[in-house]
Amino acid sequence: MGANALIIGLGRREFRRAAFRVQPLAILGVGSALALSGWVMHTRLSGEPLTVANNTWADTALHIGIARSFSEGDNFPPALPVFSGETIRYHFGFDFYAGALERMGLPIEWAFNLPGALGFTAIMVLVFEFAYYLWRRISIGVIAVVLFATNGSLAFLRYFSSYPSVIEALKPSNWWNHGQYLATAPYQSGEPISIFWTLNPYLNQTHLIVSMVVALFVGYGLLRHLRGPGGIAGHPLDAFADENHRLPLTRERALALGLLSGAGFWLNGIVFVASMIFFCVLLYLYSGHLRRVAVLTVVLVSGSVTLFVVGAFEQSDGIRKVALLLLIGVLVLLGPVRESLPFFATASVAALPQMIWLNGGLGTKGVLSFHNGYLVDNFRFQNPASYLDFVTYWWLNLGLVVPLVVLAAVVGRRADRKLLVAIMAIFAFGNVVAVGLDIGGHGHKVFNLWEVLVNLFAAYTLVFGARMLWHGLPVRNRRLGLLAGRGIAVAVVPAACIVLVLSGLLDFMTLKNDSRFGVFGSDWQPAISWIENNTSRDSVFLTAYDDVYTIPTLAGRSVYFGGFSGWSEGMGYDIMSRERRIASIYSAPDQAAACERMRGTGVDYIQVGDGETKPDRFPQRNPHLFPGNFIRVYSDAHFSYYDVRASCKTGTITGSRGT
């Protein structure tokens, strides 16, 4: 909010009354985007009592827990609610904002859905604005928005293969009631098509939506300075009169955009990193002096790439990191440094403290590593035989977007190719760098940003191809060429559009028909209410781990270690020692031993419920330990809670929390 206020303050002179005049078609477009966004958000989290869609069930538990640790708890300094006692290692900015909204009185579902719907709408508006500014065609903007909202993969083939015939698959009763994602790699064994190209990542991670808005807004702001509006290839030359016109990026605007970009790190650090790669290449390519620095660029970039290759053969992340930093430094310093340096410096100053904090401090091992080919199995750059696997993977996952973008590179104008190269830099980055411990679950954010931007060129090629065909084929008989071209256009372009959106349309059916589960289950609500009303807001509970929904975190409290183990492990926490310690406490031979084993954990209450008493959860669990002589402060048919301080009167719970 501070960054937004600064931008408004710096740009107040540029606000014009004319800028607020809205055309009826624009109102219709934004209204349609809002309606779609609102419906999409409503499908994931809504109802009374509150329910969540099956495909967003797991991640919702984590994010509601973080948000409620601020609204119903006192999570300061911030720690991960499912791993108490250590500084948080997760970009929690949006969850903090949602918690603040709930604390001000907004229901938790609205605290997530309202910003999510507005953000999703903002992405569609920005995508349209990008396309319209570049090519002055409403049709390109609309198609680009549709491509963002749907899914261009070939997953629809899985749908048709599940029916005995195409006619059977097309029956309304079948596609209207379709209720599951068609392909869910990397979580579906043997399936190459990823779930990350559907809307599922955006619904699971509202912070991805908001961070994408920040990245697109900053990119659009920079692009309007770096080049003027253009037109579609083949137009009269006067359509491109301003295409190469460059406006100086003022220091004030560079500082404001840099601050906004850097502040976006706590929304999603991975999107920030990917966007900075894009901005770096974008500013260099539109610097206006490419020819002057061409030789020096080739020498330095070749040296950086060579060093990177050496690091790859030596399997040295250190060498590769140096090579990557050298490459980025070369592009920044050989670009419009007087304009770009204030932007990059401000973004770095704003992001660096967050980067250190959210990675666990300077002494913590970094999460940036190197990996070949993202999720392409067995891909190696040094193995040409694996290149077919690489091409096949992206063909299955992007469908016709692949050839359309290749055609855009061929038929597009020089100014457009520069933008495409900057966008493809994100793709290259994502295929050699792993930003996070979970290559699929973390790295997809890099490709989500890339996909949004590269779809602009897929939309461009569709419209360009349709126009060229409509004007006729270049044959001697003009009438025959006109009829043939228009016939091909009528047959091919709509078919291409259907192939591009069909998987996404079936995904909408999945959203509509997805099964639902209670967030605050009726069996859980009494325990949640008791915790909210009778425990300190910074209380820590001992529970079983690997129960995705944990009662204390739903009530805004923290647990020693709980939730899905993959969350904490993926953030770099040491989960093994806590798993062993929790098991040892529930398996303690007597109360004294249990109290001793809790020393220094910071645990205030022990939960004994359905999860803790499962026969396979703690095989050595002592069934006579609770209640024993522990002081029980709450009990119902499903959960009991024991006060550690009252039960372990020797003060064994004191000391550093979370050790």
XYZ file of C-alpha atoms in Angstrom:
659
model
C 0.000 0.000 0.000
C 2.908 2.308 0.738
C 4.341 1.626 -2.719
C 0.961 2.354 -4.303
C 0.656 5.611 -2.390
C 4.108 6.682 -3.586
C 3.223 5.908 -7.201
C 0.030 7.944 -6.945
C 1.927 10.796 -5.352
C 4.653 10.822 -7.982
C 2.217 10.488 -10.847
C -0.506 12.853 -9.689
C 0.349 15.446 -12.332
C -0.267 12.919 -15.069
C -3.804 12.109 -13.963
C -6.147 13.501 -16.585
C -9.894 13.616 -16.546
C -9.917 12.073 -20.015
C -8.201 8.996 -18.632
C -11.322 8.193 -16.619
C -13.692 8.268 -19.591
C -14.801 4.729 -20.293
C -16.336 3.399 -23.494
C -19.420 1.139 -23.292
C -17.484 -1.790 -24.782
C -14.812 -1.362 -22.117
C -17.480 -1.444 -19.418
C -18.898 -4.620 -20.954
C -15.464 -6.219 -21.137
C -14.466 -5.384 -17.577
C -17.906 -6.389 -16.331
C -17.615 -9.760 -18.055
C -14.139 -10.253 -16.603
C -15.419 -9.396 -13.126
C -18.345 -11.793 -13.494
C -16.068 -14.633 -14.586
C -13.552 -13.861 -11.837
C -16.231 -13.719 -9.177
C -17.702 -17.026 -10.291
C -14.289 -18.726 -10.397
C -13.443 -17.550 -6.881
C -16.894 -18.538 -5.624
C -16.434 -22.088 -6.920
C -13.313 -22.611 -4.826
C -14.415 -21.175 -1.464
C -17.991 -20.328 -0.537
C -21.140 -21.461 1.192
C -22.739 -21.442 4.603
C -21.230 -23.332 6.314
C -18.024 -22.572 4.454
C -16.928 -25.235 1.961
C -13.912 -25.564 -0.310
C -13.556 -27.288 -3.685
C -11.741 -30.606 -3.699
C -9.000 -29.413 -6.059
C -8.151 -26.460 -3.818
C -8.804 -28.271 -0.541
C -5.212 -28.822 0.574
C -3.568 -25.454 -0.113
C -6.584 -23.633 1.313
C -5.789 -25.184 4.695
C -2.294 -23.674 4.666
C -3.379 -20.216 3.546
C -6.361 -19.942 5.876
C -4.081 -21.023 8.713
C -1.551 -18.295 7.892
C -4.252 -15.654 7.444
C -5.998 -16.559 10.700
C -2.693 -16.495 12.570
C -2.895 -12.733 12.002
C -6.657 -12.241 12.367
C -7.375 -14.588 15.296
C -3.811 -14.948 16.542
C -0.838 -12.733 17.330
C 1.718 -14.110 14.890
C 4.423 -11.502 15.440
C 7.203 -11.854 14.529
C 5.683 -13.998 11.792
C 6.260 -17.750 11.943
C 4.740 -20.507 9.850
C 1.662 -21.639 11.834
C 2.350 -25.300 11.043
C 5.993 -25.024 12.183
C 6.231 -22.845 15.272
C 9.263 -21.157 16.710
C 11.231 -20.394 13.541
C 11.026 -17.368 11.283
C 8.648 -17.806 8.384
C 10.182 -18.907 5.084
C 7.212 -18.241 2.876
C 5.997 -15.192 0.962
C 3.096 -14.528 3.302
C 2.193 -11.018 2.123
C -1.218 -11.801 0.696
C -2.182 -14.065 3.584
C -1.269 -11.254 5.969
C -3.511 -8.931 3.956
C -6.380 -11.457 4.007
C -5.937 -11.838 7.759
C -6.077 -8.074 8.179
C -9.323 -7.976 6.190
C -10.847 -10.672 8.400
C -9.679 -8.882 11.516
C -11.491 -5.772 10.263
C -14.709 -7.775 9.983
C -14.716 -9.306 6.499
C -15.598 -13.042 6.430
C -12.579 -15.195 5.664
C -13.976 -16.339 2.307
C -14.448 -12.726 1.219
C -10.984 -11.856 2.502
C -9.607 -14.310 -0.071
C -12.202 -14.147 -2.833
C -12.664 -10.393 -3.162
C -8.974 -9.543 -3.749
C -8.681 -12.722 -5.819
C -11.544 -11.715 -8.117
C -10.264 -8.159 -8.472
C -6.752 -9.424 -9.144
C -7.907 -11.992 -11.689
C -9.860 -9.260 -13.458
C -6.820 -6.995 -13.360
C -4.712 -9.666 -15.086
C -7.257 -9.903 -17.900
C -7.407 -6.113 -18.248
C -3.609 -5.844 -18.334
C -3.310 -8.655 -20.885
C -5.808 -6.846 -23.098
C -3.974 -3.539 -22.656
C -0.658 -5.155 -23.553
C -2.103 -6.569 -26.775
C -3.993 -3.436 -27.748
C -0.998 -1.185 -27.139
C 1.266 -3.410 -29.217
C -1.009 -4.040 -32.202
C -4.079 -1.789 -31.964
C -6.449 -4.687 -32.448
C -9.296 -5.395 -30.024
C -9.545 -8.914 -31.441
C -5.960 -9.738 -30.431
C -6.593 -8.473 -26.912
C -9.787 -10.490 -26.530
C -8.153 -13.684 -27.816
C -5.162 -13.191 -25.501
C -7.531 -12.826 -22.546
C -9.422 -15.971 -23.540
C -6.146 -17.884 -23.842
C -5.190 -16.776 -20.338
C -8.537 -17.805 -18.854
C -8.556 -21.199 -20.561
C -5.946 -23.875 -21.191
C -4.204 -24.485 -24.499
C -2.816 -27.914 -23.654
C -3.796 -31.100 -25.444
C -5.348 -32.502 -22.276
C -8.725 -32.591 -24.022
C -7.452 -35.690 -25.852
C -7.630 -37.490 -22.506
C -11.319 -36.584 -22.330
C -12.141 -38.010 -25.753
C -10.086 -41.149 -25.129
C -12.226 -41.914 -22.076
C -15.340 -42.396 -24.257
C -16.011 -45.053 -26.902
C -16.695 -42.420 -29.580
C -16.472 -38.695 -30.248
C -20.266 -38.522 -30.436
C -20.541 -40.012 -26.962
C -17.959 -37.570 -25.607
C -19.845 -34.613 -27.076
C -23.144 -35.520 -25.452
C -24.150 -32.570 -23.233
C -24.808 -34.857 -20.282
C -21.170 -35.978 -20.390
C -19.242 -32.746 -20.851
C -21.632 -30.682 -18.717
C -21.111 -33.058 -15.785
C -17.365 -33.461 -16.271
C -15.852 -33.188 -12.793
C -12.087 -33.682 -12.738
C -8.967 -32.208 -14.279
C -7.954 -34.102 -17.385
C -4.246 -34.294 -16.548
C -2.534 -33.552 -13.245
C 1.210 -34.044 -13.767
C 3.539 -34.002 -11.907
C 1.152 -35.544 -9.358
C -0.166 -38.183 -11.779
C 2.283 -40.966 -12.533
C 3.070 -41.401 -16.214
C 1.173 -38.274 -17.294
C 3.266 -35.602 -19.075
C 0.600 -32.866 -19.208
C 0.783 -30.607 -16.183
C -2.015 -29.260 -14.026
C -0.122 -25.977 -13.776
C -1.565 -24.623 -17.053
C -5.113 -24.807 -15.696
C -6.613 -22.211 -13.349
C -5.789 -24.482 -10.415
C -2.542 -22.694 -9.418
C -4.365 -19.366 -9.303
C -7.192 -20.800 -7.218
C -4.805 -22.554 -4.851
C -2.559 -19.513 -4.494
C -4.324 -16.174 -4.500
C -0.969 -14.529 -3.912
C 0.070 -15.756 -7.375
C -2.772 -13.719 -8.863
C -1.816 -10.534 -7.033
C 1.906 -10.901 -7.721
C 1.143 -11.477 -11.403
C -0.796 -8.213 -11.446
C 2.220 -6.385 -10.017
C 4.603 -7.935 -12.565
C 2.320 -7.205 -15.528
C 1.620 -3.653 -14.365
C 5.326 -2.869 -13.999
C 6.078 -4.513 -17.353
C 3.350 -2.511 -19.066
C 4.617 0.700 -17.479
C 8.145 0.034 -18.727
C 7.028 -1.025 -22.205
C 5.132 2.203 -22.801
C 8.405 4.069 -22.314
C 10.585 1.695 -24.288
C 8.545 1.626 -27.491
C 5.512 3.272 -29.009
C 2.291 1.627 -30.158
C 2.549 -0.506 -33.265
C 0.255 -2.422 -35.531
C -0.198 -5.816 -37.055
C 2.304 -6.842 -39.738
C 1.166 -6.008 -43.257
C -0.507 -2.737 -42.328
C 0.368 0.488 -44.133
C 3.639 1.969 -42.960
C 1.945 4.856 -41.178
C 0.593 2.317 -38.668
C 4.155 1.947 -37.399
C 5.135 5.595 -37.337
C 5.458 5.613 -33.545
C 6.513 1.995 -33.082
C 10.177 2.747 -32.423
C 9.542 6.004 -30.620
C 11.152 5.836 -27.201
C 10.271 8.010 -24.211
C 12.876 8.620 -21.503
C 12.099 6.732 -18.305
C 12.115 9.482 -15.712
C 13.905 8.866 -12.445
C 10.699 9.345 -10.474
C 8.841 6.742 -12.497
C 11.794 4.350 -12.433
C 11.960 4.635 -8.645
C 8.210 4.142 -8.273
C 8.075 1.100 -10.559
C 11.169 -0.350 -8.908
C 9.674 0.085 -5.452
C 6.419 -1.537 -6.524
C 8.268 -4.441 -8.114
C 10.504 -4.969 -5.079
C 7.579 -4.732 -2.682
C 5.960 -7.559 -4.633
C 8.565 -10.009 -3.346
C 6.617 -10.742 -0.181
C 3.595 -11.563 -2.362
C 5.537 -14.095 -4.409
C 9.305 -14.127 -4.529
C 9.510 -16.496 -7.497
C 7.341 -14.280 -9.705
C 9.526 -11.336 -8.670
C 12.711 -13.147 -9.750
C 11.194 -14.254 -13.079
C 9.872 -10.761 -13.782
C 13.274 -9.210 -13.097
C 14.819 -11.501 -15.724
C 12.164 -10.268 -18.150
C 12.701 -6.605 -17.269
C 16.473 -6.946 -17.554
C 16.328 -8.318 -21.104
C 13.477 -5.980 -22.072
C 15.374 -2.843 -21.065
C 18.510 -4.038 -22.829
C 16.774 -4.886 -26.112
C 14.890 -1.587 -26.224
C 17.894 0.462 -25.097
C 18.218 2.176 -28.466
C 21.929 1.429 -28.832
C 22.058 -2.295 -29.597
C 24.324 -1.872 -32.612
C 26.819 0.208 -30.677
C 27.312 -2.469 -28.023
C 26.714 -5.524 -30.214
C 30.328 -6.757 -30.346
C 30.927 -6.221 -26.635
C 27.621 -7.935 -25.859
C 28.496 -10.996 -27.938
C 31.890 -11.316 -26.243
C 30.613 -10.928 -22.682
C 27.474 -13.014 -23.149
C 29.503 -15.774 -24.807
C 31.898 -15.705 -21.872
C 29.026 -15.936 -19.391
C 27.420 -18.831 -21.245
C 30.755 -20.635 -21.521
C 31.330 -20.225 -17.803
C 27.819 -21.559 -17.148
C 28.495 -24.617 -19.321
C 31.751 -25.239 -17.462
C 29.836 -25.058 -14.187
C 27.292 -27.534 -15.536
C 29.959 -30.062 -16.522
C 31.697 -29.581 -13.176
C 28.290 -29.822 -11.437
C 29.181 -26.650 -9.558
C 26.249 -24.479 -8.543
C 28.722 -21.825 -7.425
C 30.224 -21.409 -10.895
C 26.788 -21.357 -12.496
C 25.552 -18.711 -10.070
C 28.559 -16.523 -10.895
C 27.887 -17.012 -14.620
C 24.217 -16.123 -14.205
C 25.013 -12.990 -12.202
C 27.645 -11.995 -14.772
C 25.136 -12.396 -17.601
C 22.527 -10.294 -15.811
C 25.137 -7.668 -14.957
C 26.263 -7.452 -18.585
C 22.715 -6.861 -19.818
C 22.035 -4.219 -17.175
C 25.291 -2.311 -17.684
C 25.103 -2.431 -21.478
C 21.477 -1.350 -21.447
C 20.084 2.135 -20.774
C 21.895 2.229 -17.460
C 20.986 5.806 -16.533
C 17.306 4.919 -16.777
C 17.399 1.310 -15.653
C 19.765 1.592 -12.696
C 17.310 3.548 -10.479
C 14.668 0.921 -11.281
C 16.855 -2.108 -10.576
C 18.543 -0.549 -7.553
C 15.231 0.368 -5.923
C 13.706 -3.045 -6.654
C 16.785 -4.786 -5.245
C 16.924 -2.651 -2.101
C 13.230 -3.336 -1.469
C 13.461 -7.070 -2.194
C 16.824 -8.040 -0.688
C 15.835 -7.789 3.009
C 12.707 -9.814 2.269
C 14.761 -12.378 0.358
C 17.146 -12.837 3.290
C 14.317 -12.943 5.835
C 12.043 -15.328 3.944
C 14.943 -17.673 3.206
C 15.642 -18.064 6.911
C 18.539 -15.619 7.243
C 22.040 -15.289 5.839
C 23.174 -18.569 7.370
C 20.496 -20.624 5.637
C 21.225 -22.521 2.457
C 19.741 -20.742 -0.550
C 16.864 -22.208 -2.530
C 18.266 -21.377 -5.985
C 19.731 -24.388 -7.765
C 20.007 -25.670 -11.318
C 17.976 -28.253 -13.185
C 17.682 -29.194 -16.856
C 14.362 -28.876 -18.626
C 11.901 -28.183 -15.810
C 9.614 -31.276 -15.671
C 10.814 -32.937 -18.879
C 11.887 -36.435 -17.865
C 15.512 -37.361 -18.573
C 16.244 -34.159 -20.490
C 19.904 -33.138 -20.708
C 21.275 -30.246 -22.739
C 24.371 -32.287 -23.574
C 22.217 -35.123 -24.930
C 20.700 -34.190 -28.331
C 18.607 -37.365 -28.274
C 16.570 -35.922 -25.384
C 15.585 -32.800 -27.337
C 12.637 -34.627 -28.880
C 11.327 -35.300 -25.366
C 11.638 -31.584 -24.635
C 9.703 -30.565 -27.749
C 7.081 -33.255 -27.149
C 6.548 -32.128 -23.556
C 5.877 -28.528 -24.511
C 3.747 -29.530 -27.498
C 1.495 -31.573 -25.208
C 1.384 -28.856 -22.563
C 0.891 -25.826 -24.811
C -0.688 -27.280 -27.928
C -1.054 -24.887 -30.858
C 0.533 -22.064 -28.877
C 3.938 -23.535 -29.825
C 3.627 -23.250 -33.643
C 1.726 -19.970 -33.366
C 4.549 -18.372 -31.384
C 7.134 -19.723 -33.832
C 5.140 -18.156 -36.674
C 4.946 -14.888 -34.736
C 8.734 -14.824 -34.595
C 8.819 -15.256 -38.383
C 6.088 -12.856 -39.498
C 6.313 -10.330 -36.673
C 8.034 -6.998 -36.942
C 11.454 -6.270 -35.481
C 10.065 -4.285 -32.553
C 7.774 -7.198 -31.688
C 10.582 -9.749 -31.925
C 12.500 -7.843 -29.277
C 9.600 -8.258 -26.883
C 9.286 -11.938 -27.777
C 12.990 -12.500 -27.039
C 12.558 -10.858 -23.620
C 9.575 -13.115 -22.924
C 11.490 -16.205 -24.029
C 14.238 -15.261 -21.573
C 11.769 -16.226 -18.819
C 11.305 -19.605 -20.501
C 15.061 -20.152 -20.761
C 15.534 -19.166 -17.125
C 12.870 -21.612 -15.955
C 14.472 -24.452 -17.897
C 17.916 -24.100 -16.316
C 17.211 -22.644 -12.859
C 15.161 -24.199 -10.055
C 13.824 -21.449 -7.801
C 12.702 -23.448 -4.781
C 13.095 -26.958 -3.452
C 10.035 -28.312 -5.275
C 10.840 -28.041 -8.986
C 7.245 -28.499 -10.087
C 5.347 -26.921 -7.216
C 7.591 -23.858 -7.039
C 8.922 -23.537 -10.574
C 5.522 -23.420 -12.252
C 5.179 -19.755 -11.250
C 8.014 -18.855 -13.626
C 6.172 -20.527 -16.482
C 2.797 -19.086 -15.479
C 4.226 -15.590 -16.026
C 5.830 -16.695 -19.279
C 2.611 -18.306 -20.511
C 0.545 -15.172 -19.885
C 2.977 -13.095 -21.938
C 3.687 -15.576 -24.718
C -0.048 -16.032 -25.332
C -0.012 -12.451 -26.629
C 1.947 -13.665 -29.638
C -0.252 -16.712 -30.148
C -3.248 -14.365 -30.325
C -1.319 -12.075 -32.685
C -0.568 -14.912 -35.110
C -4.183 -16.068 -35.130
C -5.436 -12.631 -36.126
C -2.567 -12.052 -38.564
C -3.198 -15.408 -40.228
C -6.936 -14.784 -40.432
C -6.358 -11.371 -42.055
C -3.856 -12.720 -44.557
C -6.141 -15.571 -45.562
C -9.171 -13.294 -45.765
C -7.321 -11.053 -48.211
C -6.773 -14.066 -50.441
C -4.033 -16.454 -51.437
C -1.253 -15.020 -53.640
C -2.261 -16.800 -56.867
C -2.618 -15.479 -60.427
C -6.405 -15.741 -60.420
C -7.276 -13.163 -57.773
C -10.908 -14.247 -57.450
C -9.906 -17.866 -56.980
C -7.251 -16.842 -54.455
C -9.786 -14.775 -52.534
C -12.318 -17.601 -52.380
C -9.694 -20.175 -51.435
C -8.154 -17.960 -48.763
C -11.474 -17.139 -47.174
C -12.554 -20.760 -47.303
C -9.387 -21.823 -45.512
C -9.806 -19.021 -42.975
C -13.384 -20.041 -42.207
C -12.340 -23.679 -41.785
C -8.964 -23.401 -40.069
C -9.121 -20.392 -37.751
C -12.249 -21.453 -35.799
C -10.876 -25.005 -35.566
C -7.592 -23.649 -34.201
C -9.476 -21.555 -31.655
C -11.430 -24.602 -30.492
C -8.233 -26.627 -30.060
C -6.676 -23.753 -28.099
C -9.524 -23.411 -25.607
C -11.176 -26.836 -25.423
C -9.142 -28.116 -22.477
C -9.870 -24.891 -20.630
C -13.598 -25.110 -21.294
C -13.619 -28.603 -19.814
C -11.686 -27.210 -16.849
C -14.570 -24.820 -16.218
C -16.838 -27.851 -15.979
C -14.429 -29.250 -13.405
C -14.747 -26.070 -11.364
C -18.534 -26.205 -11.605
C -18.847 -29.866 -10.643
C -15.975 -30.278 -8.200
C -16.860 -32.027 -4.943
C -16.774 -29.892 -1.809
C -15.617 -30.264 1.778
C -16.235 -28.255 4.901
C -13.460 -25.901 5.985
C -14.536 -25.591 9.606
C -16.183 -28.999 9.906
C -19.222 -29.349 12.148
C -17.323 -31.879 14.278
C -14.444 -29.422 14.611
C -16.347 -26.217 15.291
C -16.770 -26.672 19.083
C -13.021 -27.217 19.522
C -12.187 -24.278 17.234
C -14.503 -21.986 19.193
C -13.033 -23.104 22.502
C -9.478 -22.416 21.304
C -10.434 -18.978 19.992
C -12.151 -17.985 23.242
C -10.035 -19.664 25.910
C -6.398 -19.688 24.839
C -3.783 -16.997 24.389
C -3.541 -15.689 20.821
C 0.089 -16.815 20.606
C -0.481 -20.308 22.006
C 1.332 -23.292 20.515
C -0.274 -26.739 20.276
C 1.202 -30.201 19.955
C -0.675 -32.273 17.367
C -0.083 -35.117 14.962
C 1.531 -34.136 11.667
C 0.320 -34.870 8.133
C -3.291 -33.990 8.916
C -3.853 -31.327 6.243
C -6.478 -29.488 8.298
C -5.244 -28.841 11.827
C -7.771 -27.582 14.375
C -5.497 -25.085 16.188
C -4.343 -23.409 12.945
C -7.957 -23.030 11.811
C -8.477 -21.186 15.100
C -5.518 -18.895 14.404
C -3.001 -20.612 16.670
C 0.299 -22.315 15.862
C 1.297 -25.948 16.115
C 4.729 -27.343 16.881
C 4.633 -29.223 13.585
C 1.490 -30.081 11.674
C -0.364 -29.892 8.407
C 0.925 -31.597 5.282
C 4.614 -32.366 5.857
C 5.500 -31.377 2.297
C 4.689 -27.742 3.045
C 7.322 -27.352 5.736
C 9.818 -29.596 3.992
C 9.457 -27.641 0.741
C 10.244 -24.433 2.609
C 13.489 -25.866 3.929
C 12.522 -26.636 7.527
C 14.024 -29.610 9.359
C 10.932 -31.767 9.724
C 12.588 -35.062 10.643
C 13.717 -33.978 14.099
C 10.244 -32.680 14.926
C 8.568 -35.824 13.642
C 10.759 -37.890 15.957
C 10.154 -35.579 18.893
C 6.377 -35.568 18.476
C 6.338 -39.367 18.250
C 8.484 -39.599 21.383
C 6.105 -37.370 23.351
C 2.965 -39.312 22.457
C 4.893 -42.539 23.141
C 6.341 -41.423 26.483
C 6.057 -44.061 29.250
C 4.703 -41.578 31.780
C 3.835 -37.945 32.390
C 7.277 -36.993 33.691
C 8.978 -38.316 30.567
C 6.478 -36.540 28.309
C 7.038 -33.255 30.147
C 10.793 -33.661 29.871
C 10.559 -34.338 26.147
C 8.513 -31.167 25.670
C 11.189 -29.034 27.289
C 12.056 -26.079 25.058
C 9.386 -26.785 22.449
C 7.224 -23.869 23.519
C 4.138 -26.094 23.497
C 1.247 -24.776 25.607
C -1.427 -27.393 24.875
C -1.478 -31.018 23.758
C -4.159 -32.236 21.384
C -5.386 -35.817 21.625
C -7.986 -36.453 18.973
C -8.928 -38.604 16.035
C -5.653 -37.930 14.228
C -3.396 -38.618 17.197
C -5.098 -41.899 18.125
C -5.052 -43.561 14.697
C -3.395 -46.974 15.119
C -0.871 -46.336 12.344
C -0.030 -42.753 13.295
C 2.190 -43.407 16.323
C 2.672 -47.196 16.543
C 4.384 -46.895 19.931
C 1.813 -44.464 21.352
C 1.090 -44.918 25.043
C -2.731 -45.141 25.244
C -2.608 -44.627 29.015
C -0.603 -41.380 28.924
C -3.710 -39.239 28.421
C -5.570 -38.245 30.400
C -3.474 -39.808 33.159
C -2.426 -36.974 35.437
C -2.455 -34.338 32.703
C -4.847 -31.450 33.296
C -7.605 -31.667 30.714
C -9.068 -28.256 29.875
C -11.383 -29.239 27.019
C -12.981 -32.408 25.717
C -15.662 -33.436 23.244
C -16.396 -36.559 21.235
C -13.445 -35.923 18.904
C -10.791 -33.845 20.675
C -9.284 -33.320 24.088
C -6.807 -30.618 25.059
C -4.355 -30.715 27.948
C -2.688 -27.708 29.551
C 1.063 -28.294 29.533
C 1.957 -25.511 31.959
C -0.567 -26.717 34.524
C 0.386 -30.363 34.018
C 4.171 -29.962 33.917
C 4.510 -27.766 36.986
C 8.296 -27.849 36.983
C 8.404 -25.236 34.209
C 9.656 -27.595 31.554
C 7.831 -25.703 28.828
C 9.941 -22.605 29.211
C 12.845 -21.819 26.944
C 13.268 -21.111 23.270
C 10.194 -22.116 21.310
C 10.460 -24.593 18.535
C 13.760 -26.303 19.289
